[in-house]
Short mmCIF file of C-alpha atoms in Angstrom, two decimals:
data_model
loop_
_atom_site.label_atom_id
_atom_site.label_comp_id
_atom_site.label_asym_id
_atom_site.label_seq_id
_atom_site.Cartn_x
_atom_site.Cartn_y
_atom_site.Cartn_z
CA UNK A 253 0.00 0.00 0.00
CA UNK A 254 3.05 2.28 -0.03
CA UNK A 255 2.55 2.65 -3.78
CA UNK A 256 0.26 5.67 -4.05
CA UNK A 257 -0.93 4.67 -7.50
CA UNK A 258 -2.09 1.28 -6.25
CA UNK A 259 -3.91 2.92 -3.34
CA UNK A 260 -5.78 5.35 -5.61
CA UNK A 261 -6.78 2.57 -8.00
CA UNK A 262 -8.13 0.36 -5.24
CA UNK A 263 -9.98 3.21 -3.58
CA UNK A 264 -11.53 4.08 -6.95
CA UNK A 265 -12.54 0.44 -7.42
CA UNK A 266 -14.36 0.45 -4.09
CA UNK A 267 -16.24 3.64 -4.82
CA UNK A 268 -17.08 2.65 -8.38
CA UNK A 269 -18.41 -0.73 -7.23
CA UNK A 270 -20.93 0.89 -4.89
CA UNK A 271 -21.72 3.62 -7.40
CA UNK A 272 -22.59 1.26 -10.27
CA UNK A 273 -24.66 -1.06 -8.06
CA UNK A 274 -26.68 1.82 -6.64
CA UNK A 275 -27.13 3.39 -10.08
CA UNK A 276 -28.74 0.21 -11.35
CA UNK A 277 -30.85 -0.20 -8.22
CA UNK A 278 -32.05 3.43 -8.39
CA UNK A 279 -33.05 2.93 -12.04
CA UNK A 280 -35.12 -0.04 -10.88
CA UNK A 281 -36.78 2.13 -8.22
CA UNK A 282 -37.93 4.55 -10.94
CA UNK A 283 -39.38 1.63 -12.90
CA UNK A 284 -41.16 0.11 -9.88
CA UNK A 285 -44.58 1.68 -10.68
CA UNK A 286 -44.40 0.09 -14.16
CA UNK A 287 -43.53 -3.33 -12.72
CA UNK A 288 -46.19 -3.08 -9.99
CA UNK A 289 -48.86 -2.37 -12.60
CA UNK A 290 -47.52 -5.00 -14.99
CA UNK A 291 -47.60 -7.79 -12.39
CA UNK A 292 -50.59 -6.38 -10.48
CA UNK A 293 -48.72 -6.44 -7.17
CA UNK A 294 -50.02 -5.11 -3.88
CA UNK A 295 -47.88 -3.09 -1.44
CA UNK A 296 -47.44 -6.18 0.75
CA UNK A 297 -46.24 -8.28 -2.20
CA UNK A 298 -43.72 -5.63 -3.18
CA UNK A 299 -42.51 -5.48 0.41
CA UNK A 300 -42.01 -9.25 0.38
CA UNK A 301 -39.80 -8.93 -2.74
CA UNK A 302 -37.59 -6.45 -0.89
CA UNK A 303 -37.55 -8.78 2.12
CA UNK A 304 -36.20 -11.62 -0.03
CA UNK A 305 -33.50 -9.28 -1.33
CA UNK A 306 -32.56 -8.34 2.22
CA UNK A 307 -32.48 -11.98 3.33
CA UNK A 308 -30.11 -12.91 0.50
CA UNK A 309 -27.89 -9.94 1.34
CA UNK A 310 -27.83 -10.99 4.99
CA UNK A 311 -26.71 -14.54 4.17
CA UNK A 312 -24.12 -13.25 1.72
CA UNK A 313 -22.67 -10.79 4.24
CA UNK A 314 -22.31 -13.55 6.82
CA UNK A 315 -20.51 -15.85 4.38
CA UNK A 316 -18.27 -13.05 3.15
CA UNK A 317 -17.26 -11.81 6.60
CA UNK A 318 -16.78 -15.24 8.16
CA UNK A 319 -15.26 -17.21 5.29
CA UNK A 320 -14.39 -15.36 2.08
CA UNK A 321 -12.51 -12.41 3.60
CA UNK A 322 -10.30 -14.85 5.50
CA UNK A 323 -9.14 -16.51 2.29
CA UNK A 324 -9.25 -13.82 -0.37
CA UNK A 325 -8.46 -10.12 -0.52
CA UNK A 326 -11.37 -7.71 -0.53
CA UNK A 327 -10.22 -6.40 -3.91
CA UNK A 328 -10.28 -9.89 -5.45
CA UNK A 329 -13.82 -10.48 -4.21
CA UNK A 330 -14.97 -7.17 -5.66
CA UNK A 331 -13.40 -7.95 -9.03
CA UNK A 332 -15.05 -11.37 -9.09
CA UNK A 333 -18.56 -10.42 -7.98
CA UNK A 334 -18.98 -7.01 -9.61
CA UNK A 335 -19.40 -8.28 -13.23
CA UNK A 336 -22.13 -10.66 -12.01
CA UNK A 337 -24.25 -7.83 -10.65
CA UNK A 338 -25.60 -6.37 -13.94
CA UNK A 339 -26.29 -9.90 -15.20
CA UNK A 340 -28.41 -10.84 -12.20
CA UNK A 341 -29.94 -7.36 -12.25
CA UNK A 342 -31.17 -7.90 -15.81
CA UNK A 343 -32.83 -11.21 -14.98
CA UNK A 344 -34.45 -9.76 -11.85
CA UNK A 345 -35.88 -6.60 -13.41
CA UNK A 346 -36.98 -8.46 -16.58
CA UNK A 347 -39.02 -11.01 -14.61
CA UNK A 348 -42.27 -11.81 -16.38
CA UNK A 349 -44.08 -13.06 -13.25
CA UNK A 350 -44.16 -12.43 -9.52
CA UNK A 351 -42.57 -15.83 -8.86
CA UNK A 352 -39.57 -15.04 -11.05
CA UNK A 353 -39.25 -11.63 -9.38
CA UNK A 354 -38.92 -13.38 -6.02
CA UNK A 355 -36.56 -16.03 -7.36
CA UNK A 356 -34.10 -13.69 -9.10
CA UNK A 357 -33.96 -11.40 -6.06
CA UNK A 358 -31.75 -14.01 -4.38
CA UNK A 359 -28.77 -14.16 -6.80
CA UNK A 360 -28.79 -10.37 -7.11
CA UNK A 361 -28.76 -9.95 -3.33
CA UNK A 362 -25.96 -12.50 -2.94
CA UNK A 363 -23.80 -10.50 -5.35
CA UNK A 364 -24.60 -7.27 -3.57
CA UNK A 365 -23.76 -8.74 -0.17
CA UNK A 366 -20.30 -9.83 -1.32
CA UNK A 367 -19.61 -6.48 -2.99
CA UNK A 368 -20.79 -4.37 -0.06
CA UNK A 369 -18.96 -6.39 2.61
CA UNK A 370 -15.74 -6.45 0.61
CA UNK A 371 -15.85 -2.72 -0.09
CA UNK A 372 -16.57 -1.99 3.58
CA UNK A 373 -13.65 -4.17 4.69
CA UNK A 374 -11.28 -2.58 2.18
CA UNK A 375 -12.35 0.93 3.18
CA UNK A 376 -11.68 0.17 6.85
CA UNK A 377 -8.21 -1.09 5.91
CA UNK A 378 -7.46 2.12 4.02
CA UNK A 379 -8.60 4.23 6.98
CA UNK A 380 -6.25 2.32 9.26
CA UNK A 381 -3.32 2.73 6.91
CA UNK A 382 -3.77 6.43 6.24
CA UNK A 383 -5.47 7.73 9.39
CA UNK A 384 -8.08 9.47 7.20
CA UNK A 385 -11.89 9.16 7.15
CA UNK A 386 -13.04 7.35 4.03
CA UNK A 387 -16.41 6.15 5.37
CA UNK A 388 -18.29 9.38 4.48
CA UNK A 389 -17.06 9.15 0.88
CA UNK A 390 -17.91 5.45 0.87
CA UNK A 391 -21.46 6.36 1.85
CA UNK A 392 -21.42 9.21 -0.67
CA UNK A 393 -20.92 6.61 -3.39
CA UNK A 394 -24.33 5.19 -2.47
CA UNK A 395 -25.89 8.63 -2.79
CA UNK A 396 -24.14 9.54 -6.04
CA UNK A 397 -25.21 6.23 -7.53
CA UNK A 398 -28.77 6.74 -6.35
CA UNK A 399 -28.80 10.26 -7.80
CA UNK A 400 -27.41 9.12 -11.16
CA UNK A 401 -29.85 6.23 -11.32
CA UNK A 402 -32.88 8.36 -10.56
CA UNK A 403 -31.93 10.86 -13.28
CA UNK A 404 -31.05 8.19 -15.82
CA UNK A 405 -34.19 6.20 -14.97
CA UNK A 406 -36.36 9.26 -15.55
CA UNK A 407 -34.66 9.97 -18.89
CA UNK A 408 -35.09 6.38 -20.03
CA UNK A 409 -38.72 6.38 -18.95
CA UNK A 410 -39.29 9.59 -20.93
CA UNK A 411 -37.41 8.80 -24.15
CA UNK A 412 -37.66 5.02 -24.52
CA UNK A 413 -41.18 3.68 -24.77
CA UNK A 414 -40.36 0.05 -23.96
CA UNK A 415 -39.04 -0.42 -20.39
CA UNK A 416 -37.52 -3.81 -21.27
CA UNK A 417 -35.23 -2.12 -23.82
CA UNK A 418 -34.15 0.41 -21.19
CA UNK A 419 -33.31 -2.36 -18.73
CA UNK A 420 -31.33 -4.26 -21.36
CA UNK A 421 -29.42 -1.10 -22.31
CA UNK A 422 -28.33 -0.20 -18.77
CA UNK A 423 -27.45 -3.83 -17.94
CA UNK A 424 -25.25 -4.32 -21.01
CA UNK A 425 -23.55 -0.91 -20.78
CA UNK A 426 -22.84 -1.42 -17.05
CA UNK A 427 -21.38 -4.86 -17.69
CA UNK A 428 -19.05 -3.52 -20.39
CA UNK A 429 -17.87 -0.68 -18.15
CA UNK A 430 -17.25 -3.05 -15.23
CA UNK A 431 -15.25 -5.47 -17.37
CA UNK A 432 -13.10 -2.63 -18.65
CA UNK A 433 -12.34 -1.53 -15.10
CA UNK A 434 -11.64 -4.86 -13.42
CA UNK A 435 -9.51 -6.18 -16.30
CA UNK A 436 -7.49 -3.12 -17.24
CA UNK A 437 -7.48 -0.66 -14.38
CA UNK A 438 -7.10 -2.49 -11.07
CA UNK A 439 -4.09 -3.81 -9.23
CA UNK A 440 -5.11 -6.40 -6.64
CA UNK A 441 -3.50 -6.14 -3.18
CA UNK A 442 -2.90 -8.72 -0.52
CA UNK A 443 -5.69 -9.04 2.05
CA UNK A 444 -5.29 -6.92 5.18
CA UNK A 445 -7.82 -8.43 7.54
CA UNK A 446 -7.88 -9.32 11.21
CA UNK A 447 -8.77 -12.85 12.20
CA UNK A 448 -12.50 -12.86 12.88
CA UNK A 449 -13.48 -15.25 15.62
CA UNK A 450 -16.80 -17.03 15.38
CA UNK A 451 -18.42 -15.58 18.49
CA UNK A 452 -21.55 -13.70 19.50
CA UNK A 453 -21.61 -9.96 18.78
CA UNK A 454 -20.61 -7.73 21.69
CA UNK A 455 -23.14 -5.58 23.52
CA UNK A 456 -21.85 -2.52 21.66
CA UNK A 457 -22.21 -4.27 18.29
CA UNK A 458 -25.80 -5.26 19.14
CA UNK A 459 -26.73 -1.69 20.11
CA UNK A 460 -25.11 -0.03 17.11
CA UNK A 461 -26.23 -2.80 14.78
CA UNK A 462 -29.86 -2.48 15.90
CA UNK A 463 -29.76 1.27 15.31
CA UNK A 464 -28.20 0.72 11.89
CA UNK A 465 -30.80 -1.95 11.08
CA UNK A 466 -33.65 0.45 11.83
CA UNK A 467 -31.89 3.09 9.73
CA UNK A 468 -31.44 0.80 6.71
CA UNK A 469 -34.84 -0.82 7.15
CA UNK A 470 -36.62 2.54 6.94
CA UNK A 471 -34.51 4.33 4.33
CA UNK A 472 -36.25 2.04 1.85
CA UNK A 473 -39.37 4.13 2.49
CA UNK A 474 -37.69 6.76 0.35
CA UNK A 475 -35.90 4.57 -2.16
CA UNK A 476 -38.53 1.85 -2.61
CA UNK A 477 -41.80 3.73 -2.20
CA UNK A 478 -41.36 7.41 -3.12
CA UNK A 479 -41.78 6.94 -6.88
CA UNK A 480 -45.00 4.97 -6.35
CA UNK A 481 -46.16 7.55 -3.79
CA UNK A 482 -45.63 10.52 -6.12
CA UNK A 483 -47.37 8.91 -9.07
CA UNK A 484 -50.36 7.74 -6.98
CA UNK A 485 -50.87 10.46 -4.36
CA UNK A 486 -49.78 13.52 -6.36
CA UNK A 487 -50.46 12.26 -9.92
CA UNK A 488 -46.88 13.09 -10.95
CA UNK A 489 -45.77 11.87 -14.39
CA UNK A 490 -43.93 8.54 -14.33
CA UNK A 491 -40.76 10.14 -15.73
CA UNK A 492 -40.66 12.42 -12.64
CA UNK A 493 -41.33 9.64 -10.16
CA UNK A 494 -37.70 9.66 -9.06
CA UNK A 495 -37.81 13.33 -7.98
CA UNK A 496 -37.72 12.52 -4.26
CA UNK A 497 -34.88 10.03 -4.72
CA UNK A 498 -33.03 12.71 -6.69
CA UNK A 499 -33.58 15.34 -4.00
CA UNK A 500 -32.72 13.04 -1.08
CA UNK A 501 -29.55 11.73 -2.73
CA UNK A 502 -28.51 15.24 -3.75
CA UNK A 503 -28.65 16.31 -0.12
CA UNK A 504 -26.75 13.20 0.93
CA UNK A 505 -24.01 13.82 -1.63
CA UNK A 506 -23.43 17.39 -0.47
CA UNK A 507 -23.25 16.25 3.14
CA UNK A 508 -21.14 13.13 2.62
CA UNK A 509 -18.61 14.67 0.26
CA UNK A 510 -17.90 17.22 2.98
CA UNK A 511 -18.50 14.65 5.75
CA UNK A 512 -14.90 14.60 6.97
CA UNK A 513 -14.83 18.40 7.31
CA UNK A 514 -18.28 18.52 8.92
CA UNK A 515 -17.37 15.93 11.55
CA UNK A 516 -14.01 17.57 12.26
CA UNK A 517 -15.67 20.97 12.71
CA UNK A 518 -18.88 20.13 14.60
CA UNK A 519 -18.02 16.73 16.08
CA UNK A 520 -19.73 13.37 15.72
CA UNK A 521 -22.23 14.16 18.49
CA UNK A 522 -23.66 17.21 16.71
CA UNK A 523 -23.66 15.65 13.24
CA UNK A 524 -25.04 12.30 14.41
CA UNK A 525 -27.72 13.67 16.76
CA UNK A 526 -28.72 17.30 16.34
CA UNK A 527 -28.40 17.32 12.56
CA UNK A 528 -30.73 14.31 12.46
CA UNK A 529 -33.35 16.14 14.54
CA UNK A 530 -33.23 19.21 12.29
CA UNK A 531 -33.66 17.11 9.14
CA UNK A 532 -36.61 15.21 10.61
CA UNK A 533 -38.35 18.38 11.78
CA UNK A 534 -38.06 20.04 8.35
CA UNK A 535 -39.35 16.98 6.49
CA UNK A 536 -42.28 16.55 8.89
CA UNK A 537 -43.36 20.16 8.30
CA UNK A 538 -43.16 19.89 4.51
CA UNK A 539 -45.21 16.68 4.59
CA UNK A 540 -47.93 18.55 6.49
CA UNK A 541 -48.05 21.21 3.76
CA UNK A 542 -48.64 18.45 1.15
CA UNK A 543 -47.31 20.39 -1.83
CA UNK A 544 -45.09 18.45 -4.24
CA UNK A 545 -42.38 21.09 -4.63
CA UNK A 546 -42.13 21.61 -0.86
CA UNK A 547 -42.10 17.88 -0.16
CA UNK A 548 -39.27 17.37 -2.65
CA UNK A 549 -37.34 20.24 -1.04
CA UNK A 550 -38.00 18.72 2.37
CA UNK A 551 -36.39 15.46 1.29
CA UNK A 552 -33.34 17.39 0.07
CA UNK A 553 -32.92 18.96 3.52
CA UNK A 554 -33.62 15.57 5.12
CA UNK A 555 -30.83 13.93 3.11
CA UNK A 556 -28.50 16.85 3.81
CA UNK A 557 -28.83 16.59 7.61
CA UNK A 558 -29.09 12.81 8.06
CA UNK A 559 -26.51 11.53 5.55
CA UNK A 560 -23.64 10.94 7.96
CA UNK A 561 -25.59 9.02 10.61
CA UNK A 562 -24.65 5.55 9.39
CA UNK A 563 -20.91 6.32 8.90
CA UNK A 564 -20.84 7.75 12.43
CA UNK A 565 -22.33 4.52 13.82
CA UNK A 566 -19.55 2.55 12.12
CA UNK A 567 -16.95 4.99 13.40
CA UNK A 568 -18.29 4.68 16.95
CA UNK A 569 -17.96 0.91 16.76
CA UNK A 570 -14.32 1.00 15.74
CA UNK A 571 -13.49 3.73 18.28
CA UNK A 572 -15.17 2.18 21.31
CA UNK A 573 -13.71 -1.29 20.62
CA UNK A 574 -10.50 -0.58 18.65
CA UNK A 575 -8.86 -3.88 19.61
CA UNK A 576 -11.47 -5.84 17.65
CA UNK A 577 -12.59 -3.30 15.09
CA UNK A 578 -12.88 -5.64 12.10
CA UNK A 579 -15.24 -8.00 13.92
CA UNK A 580 -17.27 -5.13 15.33
CA UNK A 581 -17.63 -3.61 11.88
CA UNK A 582 -18.68 -6.97 10.41
CA UNK A 583 -21.22 -7.55 13.19
CA UNK A 584 -22.73 -4.08 12.82
CA UNK A 585 -22.97 -4.49 9.07
CA UNK A 586 -24.54 -7.93 9.46
CA UNK A 587 -27.15 -6.81 12.00
CA UNK A 588 -27.82 -3.67 9.95
CA UNK A 589 -28.81 -5.73 6.96
CA UNK A 590 -31.41 -7.48 9.10
CA UNK A 591 -33.26 -4.22 8.62
CA UNK A 592 -33.36 -4.96 4.90
CA UNK A 593 -34.96 -8.33 5.66
CA UNK A 594 -37.77 -7.26 7.98
CA UNK A 595 -38.04 -3.53 7.25
CA UNK A 596 -39.51 -3.69 3.72
CA UNK A 597 -42.09 -6.29 4.70
CA UNK A 598 -43.22 -4.26 7.73
CA UNK A 599 -43.28 -1.04 5.69
CA UNK A 600 -45.28 -2.74 2.93
CA UNK A 601 -47.78 -4.05 5.50
CA UNK A 602 -48.27 -0.58 7.01
CA UNK A 603 -48.64 0.96 3.54
CA UNK A 604 -51.19 -1.69 2.61
CA UNK A 605 -53.25 -1.19 5.78
CA UNK A 606 -52.96 2.61 6.03
CA UNK A 607 -51.19 4.47 3.21
CA UNK A 608 -47.76 5.32 1.81
CA UNK A 609 -48.26 8.83 3.20
CA UNK A 610 -48.45 7.32 6.69
CA UNK A 611 -45.08 5.63 6.38
CA UNK A 612 -43.53 8.94 5.27
CA UNK A 613 -44.58 10.46 8.60
CA UNK A 614 -43.37 7.36 10.45
CA UNK A 615 -39.96 7.81 8.80
CA UNK A 616 -39.43 11.26 10.34
CA UNK A 617 -40.43 10.07 13.83
CA UNK A 618 -38.29 6.93 13.75
CA UNK A 619 -35.18 8.77 12.55
CA UNK A 620 -35.61 11.46 15.20
CA UNK A 621 -35.64 8.73 17.85
CA UNK A 622 -32.51 7.19 16.26
CA UNK A 623 -30.73 10.52 16.52
CA UNK A 624 -31.61 10.89 20.20
CA UNK A 625 -30.52 7.29 20.86
CA UNK A 626 -26.95 8.22 19.95
CA UNK A 627 -26.57 10.68 22.81
CA UNK A 628 -25.63 8.13 25.53
CA UNK A 629 -22.96 6.58 23.29
CA UNK A 630 -21.06 9.85 23.00
CA UNK A 631 -20.77 10.02 26.79
CA UNK A 632 -18.66 6.86 26.98
#
């Protein structure tokens, strides 16, 4: 890692891997209303699809953290699994029946679990070696990908009449770009991982992991449901269904790109707690006004003030238990993805019984509680 060129290439690989995965996923979110209508799915059925995706990711994360990262470098795992992602994405999004949609969610989620765990492990290694904070930029890659996908999805929806052609186009072009990167541009490094003992998560990991699980389990309210909400509740054109995703991710990008400076200036306590409360209060007020332009603006502010919550949870884990940071990080990540298993199903059930508008209000309340829950951890 003394070779600066190798370090830059590997860091770029990590960020690109998350970026391309989230771009494809965000495009799918824009196309969700089309797929829901095509397969005549209810909110509960759609939530079950997301639950299957979360379950596959959870299994994949466990296998990656406990077995694969002990035998292979994180960079090698990324290079192997990344080309498989657009292939499995194409089969999933092109499903002609609800059964196939459930079935193909598993291989896609397995790929994503390997990619995400490997990138997270590599990013932690780079932070240790340099003493810099790379987690905010790691999380920014999610937001930038989500922003790009929402814009591209809207453009495809507007200019290409057949959604299947759009899905084929983005899958093939992503695959070609990935192959070019992993074959020509990346130098693989030796693994730099601590031995991870097979033991129960610590009390700290359980606390932080539960908070992260609630965070990930409810962020899907924005990513999974906002396009359907806008088109149904506000009669917004399908091509503009990704407006909330665009606004939320734009706010996240601004916040996460400057995350290192923000945390250094205000401290983790302020950014992880008080910023969360401000973002939730603004979004709650704009939801009450029920005007599309104000709601979209509210989600921008919400993303701006809540973006660094998850990176701060990971940072707290490694700081409070530095002697076993790799295991703590793996446990938090594993528990967090439990939110992707149960969160979408619970959210879909609430949306089915009440409304999608209800879960938008629930989101602001839950995240405000998450922000307040961090306060005791900063006193340690």
